[in-house]
Amino acid sequence: MSSILSRGRGAVAHRFRRLRAQSFHPPFPGEDGGESEQNVVVDCGWGRLLFGQTFQDPAELAASLREEGPDRRDIAFYIRDPHVALAAAPQELFLDPSHTFRLDLPTYRGSRKSVRGFAIRPVANREDAVEVNRIYAARGMVQIPPEWFEANKESRVVRVLVAEDAMSGAIVGTVMGVDHVQAFADREGGSSLWCLAVDPQAAVPGIGAALVHHLAGRFKALGSAYMDLSVLHTNAEAIALYEKIGFRRVPLFTLKRKNFVNERLYVGPMPEAELNPYARIIIDEARRRGIGVEVTDAEGGFFRLIYGGRSIHCRESLSELTSAVAVSICDDKAVTRRVMERAGLSVPRQIETTDPEARAAFLKEVGSVVVKPARGEQGRGIAVGIETPEQLEEAVAVARTVCERVIIEECVTGEDLRLVVINYKVVAAALRRPPRVVGDGKSTVRDLVERQSRRRAAATGGESRIPLDGETERCVRKAGYGLDDVLPDGLEVVVRRTANLHTGGTIHDVTDIVHPALVEAAVRAAKAIPIPVAGIDFLVKSPDDPAYAFIEANERPGLANHEPQPTAERFVDLLFPQSVPAAVRAVQRKARDNAQGNA
């Protein structure tokens, strides 16, 4: 921490007893004429929190903001005269387009709902810190150096809480609280909430609200008079949550420094704002390197990147470097399978026939099949785990709505593993899991699916939704329920067998543990096509087990949702190798030379 006081509450608690019974409406906290700390700055890991009411000179506040570290996000809160502070550095600072909301803690009564499926606790170790950063990365937030958590785990000024899934032990949400009394003996008895973030793939509802309630309860118990927060004015979902809890908007202002992290807030909507997350992640990386961007068709996801005299047209991760022949091979699943079989990869048995009797015979032989259109993407028309001739013909009819040619494939059990291969190196490996819902003893399966679908859509910019179609109904029936049945409290049901993100699936990074044999097979698959950027899909027993079955190759893999792996960075490296810093290129060149020398 820098410029903060670490004081016990005993010396100041008596000041707040009379304040607990009344609401606070100060336009600018700390202006009651007494002594207080000056120029207070709190290190929050992701950047510094500057308490504007402690700066007497706006020029000093501006100068402090200008000291922001690289890749950090400093925030100046409680600004007396934002126009005056901006005048001190108009080219470097901007007025943040966020609203301030306040929860009056003396009248706050907490939540009557019991927390189900997760527990809330402080960050305990380095593993927790890594998980918090994973959630930050998934939400596009600035990450915190792990050593910050270690240095501040006993802090009474800044406290980071996490929500831990009761079944898996995974961290599914986090929030940060700052105690103003401990920071600078704040006479108003204030506190604030920062960095509320929920894992976009969390299946359990209510995590964000529970974290807010928990933090508010802690501050109320400590005698705080209010808890403030800052939220972007366009974040309607978050604002609705805060207002439901009891927050009210107050006229307080925030200043930030112009940097890459904040760019979209002070330059206005960029042309790429209309693109989907899979295109934006690439464009963000390109802009970070000074590469020019021209959006050629936002609706289709097309853009052009320009660096020096080199120009490359892309559609998300599909670029001009991928040949039309490679796209054609990936587009036809029957052709892809034959290419992989010739390359020596393990592939499931497969037939393509218009004869229902032949399909039924194949089903009887293998026991369970996958039905999928020969050409298609994003999981459309695919049915998994078909076991009867009647189900088979129904699934074929659905698949034909996507492509007239339909493939019947042996159903291999296992987990769905996506390996992202860029420039014939595996950059990321992730398990893709089918969507599932957890019962609460009150809601129907249909209601649970719709709620989970809305959460997935909100978390992915509308890219992931769970269709309420025949395939979902079939999977729910297989679990012993109907869509209009109430699911027992705590019972988890998989509502689709496919793990595709676009149909509600979730992605879980396993790059650090994936077996070398799977890495080698994925690279061999990409070279067999050949294709410089591909998503290679296997069914595996486990990501650390060498056994696999090839499923398909995707010529336009989504590079988002693979945090913390540098998928967009490696893609831009491939397109524009000269944009890589010279020092990094030297290290890469040395590594290549060593590899060739050892070969």
Coordinates of C-alpha atoms in Angstrom, one line a residue:
M1 CA 0.0 0.0 0.0
S2 CA 1.1 3.6 -0.6
S3 CA 0.0 6.7 1.3
I4 CA -2.5 4.9 3.5
L5 CA -3.0 4.5 7.2
S6 CA -3.5 1.1 8.9
R7 CA -5.4 2.1 12.0
G8 CA -7.6 0.1 14.4
R9 CA -11.2 1.0 14.7
G10 CA -11.2 1.6 18.5
A11 CA -10.0 5.1 18.2
V12 CA -12.7 6.1 15.7
A13 CA -15.6 3.8 16.4
H14 CA -17.3 6.2 18.8
R15 CA -17.5 8.8 16.0
F16 CA -19.8 6.6 14.0
R17 CA -22.3 5.4 16.6
R18 CA -24.4 8.4 16.1
L19 CA -24.1 8.1 12.3
R20 CA -25.3 4.5 11.9
A21 CA -28.9 5.6 12.5
Q22 CA -29.1 8.1 9.6
S23 CA -28.7 8.0 5.8
F24 CA -25.8 9.9 4.3
H25 CA -26.3 12.3 1.5
P26 CA -22.9 14.2 1.3
P27 CA -22.2 15.5 -2.1
F28 CA -18.5 15.0 -1.5
P29 CA -17.4 12.8 1.3
G30 CA -14.9 14.1 3.9
E31 CA -15.8 17.8 3.7
D32 CA -16.8 18.5 7.3
G33 CA -13.8 20.6 8.1
G34 CA -11.7 18.3 10.3
E35 CA -8.2 16.9 9.9
S36 CA -7.6 14.0 7.5
E37 CA -4.9 12.3 5.5
Q38 CA -3.9 14.2 2.4
N39 CA -3.4 12.8 -1.2
V40 CA -4.5 9.3 -0.3
V41 CA -3.7 6.6 -2.8
V42 CA -4.5 2.9 -2.3
D43 CA -2.9 0.2 -4.4
C44 CA -5.6 -2.2 -5.5
G45 CA -3.4 -4.5 -7.6
W46 CA -5.2 -3.7 -10.9
G47 CA -4.2 0.0 -10.4
R48 CA -4.4 2.7 -7.8
L49 CA -7.5 4.2 -6.2
L50 CA -7.1 7.9 -5.7
F51 CA -9.4 9.5 -3.1
G52 CA -10.2 12.8 -4.7
Q53 CA -11.6 14.4 -1.6
T54 CA -8.2 14.1 0.1
F55 CA -6.4 16.2 -2.7
Q56 CA -6.6 19.9 -2.0
D57 CA -5.0 20.9 -5.3
P58 CA -6.5 19.5 -8.5
A59 CA -3.2 19.9 -10.2
E60 CA -1.7 17.4 -7.7
L61 CA -4.5 15.0 -8.4
A62 CA -3.8 15.2 -12.1
A63 CA -0.1 14.8 -11.6
S64 CA -0.7 11.7 -9.5
L65 CA -3.0 10.2 -12.2
R66 CA -0.3 10.8 -14.7
E67 CA 2.0 8.5 -12.7
E68 CA -0.1 5.5 -13.7
G69 CA 1.9 2.3 -14.3
P70 CA 2.0 0.4 -17.6
D71 CA -1.1 -1.9 -18.1
R72 CA -2.7 -0.6 -15.0
R73 CA -6.0 1.2 -14.5
D74 CA -5.9 4.0 -11.9
I75 CA -9.2 5.5 -10.8
A76 CA -9.7 8.9 -9.1
F77 CA -12.9 8.8 -7.1
Y78 CA -14.9 11.5 -5.3
I79 CA -13.7 14.4 -7.4
R80 CA -14.6 17.9 -6.1
D81 CA -14.3 19.8 -9.4
P82 CA -13.8 17.4 -12.3
H83 CA -13.6 20.3 -14.8
V84 CA -10.7 21.9 -12.9
A85 CA -8.8 18.7 -12.5
L86 CA -9.3 17.9 -16.3
A87 CA -8.0 21.4 -17.1
A88 CA -4.7 20.4 -15.5
A89 CA -4.1 17.7 -18.0
P90 CA -6.8 17.8 -20.7
Q91 CA -4.8 15.6 -23.2
E92 CA -4.2 12.8 -20.7
L93 CA -7.3 12.6 -18.5
F94 CA -11.0 12.1 -19.1
L95 CA -14.3 12.1 -17.2
D96 CA -15.3 8.5 -16.8
P97 CA -18.8 7.8 -18.2
S98 CA -19.8 5.9 -15.1
H99 CA -22.5 6.4 -12.5
T100 CA -21.8 6.3 -8.8
F101 CA -24.3 4.3 -6.6
R102 CA -24.5 4.2 -2.8
L103 CA -25.9 1.7 -0.4
D104 CA -26.8 3.3 3.0
L105 CA -25.7 0.7 5.4
P106 CA -27.6 1.8 8.6
T107 CA -30.9 1.0 6.8
Y108 CA -29.6 -2.0 4.8
R109 CA -31.3 -5.2 5.9
G110 CA -29.4 -7.8 3.8
S111 CA -30.8 -10.6 1.7
R112 CA -33.5 -13.0 2.8
K113 CA -32.4 -15.6 0.2
S114 CA -30.1 -18.3 1.3
V115 CA -26.9 -18.9 -0.7
R116 CA -27.1 -22.2 -2.6
G117 CA -24.4 -24.0 -4.4
F118 CA -21.4 -21.9 -3.4
A119 CA -19.7 -20.4 -0.4
I120 CA -18.1 -16.9 0.0
R121 CA -14.7 -16.5 1.7
P122 CA -11.6 -14.3 1.4
V123 CA -8.8 -15.1 -1.1
A124 CA -6.6 -17.7 0.7
N125 CA -3.7 -18.6 -1.5
R126 CA -1.9 -18.2 -4.8
E127 CA -4.3 -20.7 -6.5
D128 CA -7.2 -18.4 -5.6
A129 CA -5.3 -15.5 -7.0
V130 CA -4.8 -17.3 -10.3
E131 CA -8.5 -18.1 -10.4
V132 CA -9.5 -14.5 -9.7
N133 CA -7.3 -13.3 -12.6
R134 CA -8.8 -16.0 -14.8
I135 CA -12.3 -14.5 -14.2
Y136 CA -10.9 -10.9 -14.7
A137 CA -9.4 -12.0 -18.0
A138 CA -12.7 -13.6 -19.1
R139 CA -14.4 -10.3 -18.3
G140 CA -11.9 -8.1 -20.1
M141 CA -10.6 -6.6 -16.8
V142 CA -7.1 -5.7 -15.8
Q143 CA -5.4 -8.6 -13.9
I144 CA -3.6 -8.3 -10.6
P145 CA 0.0 -9.5 -10.1
P146 CA -0.2 -12.7 -7.9
E147 CA 2.4 -11.2 -5.5
W148 CA 0.0 -8.4 -4.7
F149 CA -2.4 -10.9 -3.1
E150 CA 0.4 -12.4 -1.0
A151 CA 1.5 -8.9 0.2
N152 CA -2.0 -7.8 1.0
K153 CA -3.7 -10.9 2.4
E154 CA -3.8 -9.5 5.9
S155 CA -4.7 -6.0 4.8
R156 CA -7.6 -4.2 6.6
V157 CA -7.9 -1.7 3.8
V158 CA -8.5 -3.8 0.8
R159 CA -10.2 -7.2 1.0
V160 CA -10.8 -9.6 -1.9
L161 CA -13.6 -12.1 -1.6
V162 CA -14.3 -15.1 -3.7
A163 CA -17.3 -17.4 -4.3
E164 CA -16.4 -21.1 -4.3
D165 CA -18.5 -23.7 -6.0
A166 CA -19.7 -26.2 -3.4
M167 CA -19.4 -29.2 -5.7
S168 CA -16.3 -28.6 -7.7
G169 CA -14.4 -26.2 -5.5
A170 CA -13.9 -23.9 -8.4
I171 CA -13.8 -20.1 -8.0
V172 CA -16.9 -18.8 -9.7
G173 CA -17.0 -15.1 -8.6
T174 CA -15.0 -12.4 -6.9
V175 CA -15.4 -8.9 -5.4
M176 CA -13.1 -6.3 -3.9
G177 CA -14.0 -4.1 -1.0
V178 CA -12.0 -1.0 0.2
D179 CA -12.5 0.3 3.8
H180 CA -12.1 4.1 3.7
V181 CA -11.8 4.3 7.5
Q182 CA -8.8 2.1 7.5
A183 CA -7.3 3.8 4.5
F184 CA -7.4 7.4 5.8
A185 CA -9.7 7.6 8.9
D186 CA -12.6 8.8 6.7
R187 CA -14.8 11.0 8.9
E188 CA -17.9 9.9 6.8
G189 CA -17.3 6.2 7.7
G190 CA -17.4 5.2 4.0
S191 CA -16.5 2.0 2.1
S192 CA -16.6 1.0 -1.6
L193 CA -17.1 -2.0 -3.8
W194 CA -14.8 -2.7 -6.8
C195 CA -14.3 -5.4 -9.4
L196 CA -17.4 -7.5 -9.0
A197 CA -17.0 -10.3 -11.5
V198 CA -18.7 -13.6 -12.0
D199 CA -17.3 -16.5 -14.1
P200 CA -19.2 -16.3 -17.4
Q201 CA -19.5 -20.1 -17.4
A202 CA -20.9 -20.4 -13.8
A203 CA -24.0 -22.6 -13.8
V204 CA -25.3 -21.5 -10.4
P205 CA -27.4 -18.3 -10.3
G206 CA -27.2 -15.4 -7.9
I207 CA -23.4 -15.3 -7.4
G208 CA -23.0 -11.6 -8.1
A209 CA -25.9 -10.5 -5.8
A210 CA -24.6 -12.8 -3.0
L211 CA -21.1 -11.3 -3.2
V212 CA -22.5 -7.8 -3.0
H213 CA -24.7 -8.7 0.0
H214 CA -21.8 -10.4 1.7
L215 CA -19.5 -7.4 1.3
A216 CA -22.2 -5.0 2.4
G217 CA -22.9 -7.1 5.5
R218 CA -19.2 -7.1 6.4
F219 CA -18.9 -3.3 6.1
K220 CA -22.2 -2.8 8.1
A221 CA -20.9 -5.0 10.9
L222 CA -17.7 -2.9 11.0
G223 CA -19.7 0.3 11.4
S224 CA -19.4 1.7 7.9
A225 CA -22.1 4.3 7.0
Y226 CA -22.3 3.5 3.3
M227 CA -20.8 1.5 0.5
D228 CA -20.3 3.1 -2.9
L229 CA -19.5 1.7 -6.3
S230 CA -18.9 3.0 -9.8
V231 CA -20.6 1.3 -12.8
L232 CA -20.6 2.2 -16.5
H233 CA -23.7 4.0 -17.5
T234 CA -24.5 1.5 -20.3
N235 CA -24.3 -1.6 -18.0
A236 CA -28.1 -1.9 -17.6
E237 CA -27.9 -5.5 -16.2
A238 CA -25.5 -4.5 -13.3
I239 CA -27.4 -1.3 -12.6
A240 CA -30.7 -3.3 -12.3
L241 CA -29.0 -5.6 -9.8
Y242 CA -27.7 -2.8 -7.7
E243 CA -31.0 -1.0 -7.6
K244 CA -32.8 -4.2 -6.6
I245 CA -30.4 -4.6 -3.7
G246 CA -31.1 -1.0 -2.6
F247 CA -28.4 1.2 -4.1
R248 CA -29.3 4.7 -5.1
R249 CA -27.5 6.9 -7.6
V250 CA -25.4 9.9 -6.1
P251 CA -23.8 12.8 -7.9
L252 CA -20.1 11.8 -7.6
F253 CA -17.6 11.8 -10.4
T254 CA -14.6 9.7 -11.5
L255 CA -11.5 10.6 -13.5
K256 CA -9.2 8.2 -15.3
R257 CA -6.1 8.5 -17.4
K258 CA -6.3 7.9 -21.2
N259 CA -4.7 4.6 -21.9
F260 CA -5.3 1.5 -24.0
V261 CA -7.5 -0.1 -21.3
N262 CA -9.8 2.9 -21.2
E263 CA -9.7 3.8 -24.9
R264 CA -13.2 2.9 -25.8
L265 CA -14.5 5.1 -23.0
Y266 CA -13.0 8.4 -24.3
V267 CA -12.9 7.9 -28.0
G268 CA -16.5 6.8 -28.4
P269 CA -17.7 3.7 -30.2
M270 CA -15.2 2.3 -32.6
P271 CA -16.2 0.6 -35.9
E272 CA -15.4 -2.8 -34.5
A273 CA -17.9 -2.3 -31.7
E274 CA -20.5 -4.1 -33.9
L275 CA -18.2 -7.1 -34.3
N276 CA -18.6 -10.3 -32.3
P277 CA -16.1 -11.1 -29.4
Y278 CA -14.1 -13.5 -31.7
A279 CA -13.2 -10.6 -34.0
R280 CA -12.8 -8.0 -31.3
I281 CA -10.2 -10.0 -29.4
I282 CA -8.0 -9.9 -32.5
I283 CA -8.6 -6.3 -33.2
D284 CA -7.8 -5.3 -29.6
E285 CA -4.5 -7.1 -29.9
A286 CA -3.8 -5.5 -33.3
R287 CA -4.5 -2.0 -32.0
R288 CA -2.3 -2.6 -29.0
R289 CA 0.6 -3.1 -31.4
G290 CA -0.2 -0.1 -33.6
I291 CA -1.6 -2.2 -36.4
G292 CA -4.3 -0.4 -38.5
V293 CA -7.8 -1.8 -38.5
E294 CA -10.5 -1.4 -41.2
V295 CA -13.8 -3.1 -40.6
T296 CA -15.1 -4.2 -44.0
D297 CA -18.3 -6.0 -42.9
A298 CA -19.2 -5.9 -39.2
E299 CA -22.2 -8.1 -39.5
G300 CA -20.2 -10.9 -41.2
G301 CA -17.1 -10.4 -38.9
F302 CA -14.8 -9.2 -41.7
F303 CA -11.9 -6.8 -41.1
R304 CA -8.6 -5.8 -42.7
L305 CA -5.4 -5.5 -40.7
I306 CA -2.7 -3.2 -42.1
Y307 CA 0.9 -2.9 -40.9
G308 CA 3.5 -1.1 -43.0
G309 CA 3.0 -2.3 -46.5
R310 CA 1.3 -5.6 -45.5
S311 CA -2.5 -6.0 -45.5
I312 CA -4.4 -9.1 -44.6
H313 CA -8.1 -9.6 -44.8
C314 CA -9.7 -11.7 -42.0
R315 CA -13.0 -13.1 -40.9
E316 CA -12.5 -13.6 -37.2
S317 CA -9.5 -16.1 -37.1
L318 CA -9.9 -17.1 -40.7
S319 CA -7.4 -15.1 -42.8
E320 CA -6.0 -14.9 -46.3
L321 CA -3.2 -17.2 -45.1
T322 CA -5.6 -20.1 -45.0
S323 CA -6.2 -21.6 -48.5
A324 CA -9.6 -22.3 -50.1
V325 CA -8.6 -26.0 -50.3
A326 CA -8.0 -26.1 -46.5
V327 CA -11.4 -24.5 -45.9
S328 CA -13.0 -27.0 -48.2
I329 CA -11.5 -29.9 -46.4
C330 CA -12.6 -28.6 -43.0
D331 CA -16.1 -27.8 -44.4
D332 CA -16.9 -31.4 -45.4
K333 CA -16.7 -33.6 -42.3
A334 CA -16.5 -36.8 -44.4
V335 CA -13.5 -35.4 -46.3
T336 CA -11.9 -34.3 -43.1
R337 CA -12.2 -37.7 -41.6
R338 CA -10.6 -39.4 -44.6
V339 CA -7.7 -36.9 -44.5
M340 CA -7.2 -37.6 -40.8
E341 CA -7.4 -41.4 -41.3
R342 CA -4.7 -41.2 -44.0
A343 CA -2.5 -39.1 -41.6
G344 CA -2.7 -41.9 -39.0
L345 CA -5.0 -40.2 -36.5
S346 CA -7.5 -42.2 -34.6
V347 CA -11.0 -41.7 -36.0
P348 CA -14.4 -43.2 -35.1
R349 CA -16.3 -45.3 -37.6
Q350 CA -18.7 -43.5 -39.9
I351 CA -21.2 -44.0 -42.7
E352 CA -23.0 -41.7 -45.1
T353 CA -26.1 -43.2 -46.7
T354 CA -29.7 -42.4 -47.7
D355 CA -30.9 -45.9 -46.8
P356 CA -32.7 -46.0 -43.5
E357 CA -32.1 -49.8 -43.2
A358 CA -28.4 -49.3 -43.6
R359 CA -28.4 -46.6 -40.9
A360 CA -30.4 -48.8 -38.6
A361 CA -27.9 -51.7 -39.2
F362 CA -24.9 -49.4 -38.4
L363 CA -26.7 -48.2 -35.2
K364 CA -27.2 -51.8 -34.1
E365 CA -23.6 -52.6 -34.8
V366 CA -22.1 -49.7 -32.8
G367 CA -24.9 -49.3 -30.2
S368 CA -25.0 -45.5 -30.1
V369 CA -24.3 -42.8 -32.8
V370 CA -23.8 -39.2 -33.5
V371 CA -25.9 -37.6 -36.3
K372 CA -24.5 -34.5 -37.9
P373 CA -24.8 -32.6 -41.2
A374 CA -21.8 -33.2 -43.5
R375 CA -21.4 -29.4 -43.8
G376 CA -22.2 -27.0 -41.0
E377 CA -20.8 -25.2 -38.0
Q378 CA -21.6 -24.0 -34.4
G379 CA -23.2 -27.3 -33.5
R380 CA -26.3 -26.8 -35.7
G381 CA -28.2 -30.0 -36.5
I382 CA -26.0 -32.3 -34.4
A383 CA -27.5 -35.0 -32.2
V384 CA -25.4 -37.1 -29.8
G385 CA -26.1 -40.4 -28.2
I386 CA -28.8 -41.7 -30.5
E387 CA -29.8 -45.2 -29.5
T388 CA -33.0 -46.2 -31.3
P389 CA -34.0 -46.3 -35.0
E390 CA -36.8 -43.9 -34.4
Q391 CA -34.5 -41.3 -32.7
L392 CA -32.1 -41.9 -35.6
E393 CA -34.6 -40.9 -38.3
E394 CA -35.8 -37.9 -36.3
A395 CA -32.2 -36.7 -35.9
V396 CA -31.5 -37.3 -39.6
A397 CA -34.5 -35.1 -40.5
V398 CA -33.2 -32.3 -38.3
A399 CA -29.6 -32.6 -39.7
R400 CA -31.0 -32.3 -43.2
T401 CA -32.4 -28.9 -42.5
V402 CA -28.7 -27.8 -42.2
C403 CA -27.2 -29.9 -45.0
E404 CA -28.8 -32.5 -47.3
R405 CA -25.9 -34.9 -46.8
V406 CA -26.0 -36.4 -43.3
I407 CA -23.2 -38.4 -41.6
I408 CA -23.9 -41.2 -39.0
E409 CA -20.9 -41.6 -36.8
E410 CA -20.0 -44.1 -34.0
C411 CA -20.6 -42.4 -30.7
V412 CA -17.3 -42.4 -28.7
T413 CA -17.6 -41.5 -25.1
G414 CA -15.3 -39.0 -23.5
E415 CA -14.8 -35.3 -22.9
D416 CA -14.8 -32.8 -25.7
L417 CA -11.3 -31.3 -26.1
R418 CA -10.6 -28.3 -28.3
L419 CA -6.9 -27.6 -29.3
V420 CA -6.2 -24.3 -30.9
V421 CA -3.3 -24.7 -33.4
I422 CA -1.7 -21.6 -34.7
N423 CA 1.4 -21.8 -37.0
Y424 CA 1.5 -25.5 -36.3
K425 CA 1.9 -25.0 -32.5
V426 CA -0.8 -25.7 -29.9
V427 CA -1.5 -22.4 -28.3
A428 CA -4.5 -23.4 -26.1
A429 CA -6.3 -26.6 -25.0
A430 CA -9.7 -26.5 -23.4
L431 CA -12.4 -28.9 -22.4
R432 CA -15.8 -28.0 -23.8
R433 CA -18.6 -29.1 -21.6
P434 CA -22.3 -29.4 -22.5
P435 CA -24.8 -26.9 -20.9
R436 CA -26.3 -28.0 -17.6
V437 CA -28.8 -26.6 -15.1
V438 CA -29.0 -27.0 -11.3
G439 CA -32.4 -27.4 -9.7
D440 CA -33.7 -25.2 -6.9
G441 CA -36.8 -27.2 -6.0
K442 CA -39.1 -24.5 -7.3
S443 CA -38.4 -23.9 -11.0
T444 CA -39.2 -26.0 -14.0
V445 CA -36.5 -27.3 -16.2
R446 CA -37.7 -24.9 -18.9
D447 CA -37.4 -21.9 -16.6
L448 CA -33.9 -23.0 -15.5
V449 CA -32.8 -23.5 -19.1
E450 CA -34.1 -20.0 -20.1
R451 CA -32.4 -18.4 -17.1
Q452 CA -29.1 -20.2 -17.8
S453 CA -29.4 -19.2 -21.5
R454 CA -29.9 -15.6 -20.6
R455 CA -26.8 -15.7 -18.4
R456 CA -24.7 -17.4 -21.1
A457 CA -25.9 -14.8 -23.7
A458 CA -25.0 -11.9 -21.4
A459 CA -21.6 -13.3 -20.6
T460 CA -20.6 -13.9 -24.2
G461 CA -22.1 -10.9 -26.0
G462 CA -25.0 -12.9 -27.3
E463 CA -22.8 -15.7 -28.8
S464 CA -23.9 -18.5 -26.5
R465 CA -27.5 -19.6 -26.0
I466 CA -29.2 -22.9 -25.1
P467 CA -31.9 -23.7 -27.7
L468 CA -35.2 -25.0 -26.4
D469 CA -35.6 -27.5 -29.2
G470 CA -36.1 -31.2 -29.8
E471 CA -32.5 -32.0 -28.9
T472 CA -32.7 -30.3 -25.6
E473 CA -36.1 -31.9 -24.8
R474 CA -34.6 -35.4 -25.7
C475 CA -31.6 -34.9 -23.4
V476 CA -33.9 -33.8 -20.5
R477 CA -36.2 -36.8 -21.1
K478 CA -33.2 -39.1 -21.0
A479 CA -32.4 -37.7 -17.5
G480 CA -35.9 -38.7 -16.5
Y481 CA -37.6 -35.3 -16.6
G482 CA -39.8 -33.2 -18.9
L483 CA -39.2 -29.5 -19.7
D484 CA -42.2 -28.6 -17.5
D485 CA -41.1 -30.7 -14.5
V486 CA -39.7 -29.0 -11.3
L487 CA -36.1 -30.1 -10.8
P488 CA -35.2 -31.1 -7.2
D489 CA -33.0 -28.8 -5.3
G490 CA -29.3 -29.3 -6.0
L491 CA -29.8 -31.8 -8.8
E492 CA -27.7 -31.1 -11.9
V493 CA -29.0 -32.1 -15.4
V494 CA -27.1 -31.9 -18.7
V495 CA -29.6 -30.4 -21.1
R496 CA -27.7 -30.9 -24.3
R497 CA -25.1 -33.5 -25.3
T498 CA -23.1 -31.2 -27.6
A499 CA -20.5 -29.0 -26.0
N500 CA -20.5 -26.3 -28.6
L501 CA -20.2 -22.8 -27.2
H502 CA -23.0 -21.4 -29.5
T503 CA -25.5 -23.9 -28.0
G504 CA -24.7 -23.1 -24.4
G505 CA -21.5 -25.1 -23.8
T506 CA -18.7 -23.9 -21.6
I507 CA -14.9 -23.8 -22.0
H508 CA -12.4 -24.8 -19.4
D509 CA -8.7 -24.2 -20.0
V510 CA -6.4 -27.3 -19.6
T511 CA -3.4 -26.2 -21.6
D512 CA -1.0 -26.8 -18.7
I513 CA -2.0 -30.4 -18.3
V514 CA -2.8 -31.6 -21.8
H515 CA -0.9 -34.8 -22.8
P516 CA 2.0 -34.4 -25.3
A517 CA 0.5 -37.1 -27.4
L518 CA -2.6 -35.1 -27.9
V519 CA -0.6 -32.0 -28.7
E520 CA 1.4 -34.0 -31.3
A521 CA -1.8 -35.4 -32.8
A522 CA -3.4 -31.9 -33.1
V523 CA -0.3 -30.5 -34.9
R524 CA -0.3 -33.6 -37.2
A525 CA -3.9 -33.0 -38.0
A526 CA -3.3 -29.3 -38.9
K527 CA -0.3 -30.2 -41.1
A528 CA -2.3 -32.9 -42.9
I529 CA -4.9 -30.4 -44.1
P530 CA -2.6 -28.2 -44.2
I531 CA -4.0 -25.1 -42.3
P532 CA -2.1 -22.4 -40.3
V533 CA -5.0 -21.7 -37.9
A534 CA -7.4 -24.4 -36.8
G535 CA -9.5 -25.7 -33.9
I536 CA -8.9 -29.5 -33.7
D537 CA -11.5 -31.4 -31.7
F538 CA -10.9 -34.7 -30.0
L539 CA -12.9 -36.8 -27.6
V540 CA -10.6 -37.9 -24.8
K541 CA -10.8 -39.9 -21.6
S542 CA -9.0 -37.0 -19.9
P543 CA -6.8 -34.2 -21.1
D544 CA -3.8 -35.8 -19.5
D545 CA -4.4 -39.2 -21.1
P546 CA -3.0 -40.0 -24.6
A547 CA -6.1 -41.8 -25.8
Y548 CA -8.3 -39.8 -28.2
A549 CA -10.7 -40.0 -31.2
F550 CA -10.7 -37.2 -33.8
I551 CA -14.0 -35.4 -34.2
E552 CA -13.5 -32.5 -36.6
A553 CA -11.3 -29.6 -37.6
N554 CA -12.6 -26.0 -37.5
E555 CA -11.0 -23.5 -40.0
R556 CA -12.3 -20.5 -38.0
P557 CA -11.9 -21.3 -34.3
G558 CA -13.0 -18.8 -31.8
L559 CA -10.0 -17.3 -30.1
A560 CA -12.0 -15.7 -27.2
N561 CA -12.9 -17.6 -24.0
H562 CA -9.5 -19.3 -23.9
E563 CA -8.1 -17.2 -21.0
P564 CA -5.4 -17.0 -20.0
Q565 CA -3.8 -18.4 -23.1
P566 CA -2.5 -15.8 -25.6
T567 CA -4.5 -17.0 -28.6
A568 CA -5.0 -13.5 -30.2
E569 CA -1.4 -12.6 -29.6
R570 CA -0.2 -15.7 -31.4
F571 CA -2.6 -15.1 -34.3
V572 CA -1.3 -11.6 -34.8
D573 CA 2.2 -12.9 -34.5
L574 CA 1.4 -15.2 -37.4
L575 CA -0.1 -12.4 -39.6
F576 CA 2.5 -9.8 -38.8
P577 CA 5.8 -11.3 -37.4
Q578 CA 7.5 -7.9 -37.6
S579 CA 5.1 -6.5 -35.1
V580 CA 6.6 -8.7 -32.4
P581 CA 9.1 -6.7 -30.3
A582 CA 12.7 -7.2 -31.5
A583 CA 13.8 -8.7 -28.2
V584 CA 11.1 -11.3 -28.4
R585 CA 12.0 -12.1 -32.0
A586 CA 15.6 -12.7 -30.9
V587 CA 14.6 -15.1 -28.2
Q588 CA 12.3 -17.0 -30.7
R589 CA 15.0 -17.1 -33.3
K590 CA 17.5 -18.5 -30.7
A591 CA 14.9 -21.2 -29.6
R592 CA 14.4 -22.2 -33.3
D593 CA 18.2 -22.5 -33.8
N594 CA 18.6 -24.6 -30.7
A595 CA 15.7 -26.9 -31.8
Q596 CA 17.3 -27.3 -35.3
G597 CA 20.7 -28.0 -33.7
N598 CA 19.2 -30.7 -31.5
A599 CA 17.3 -32.3 -34.3

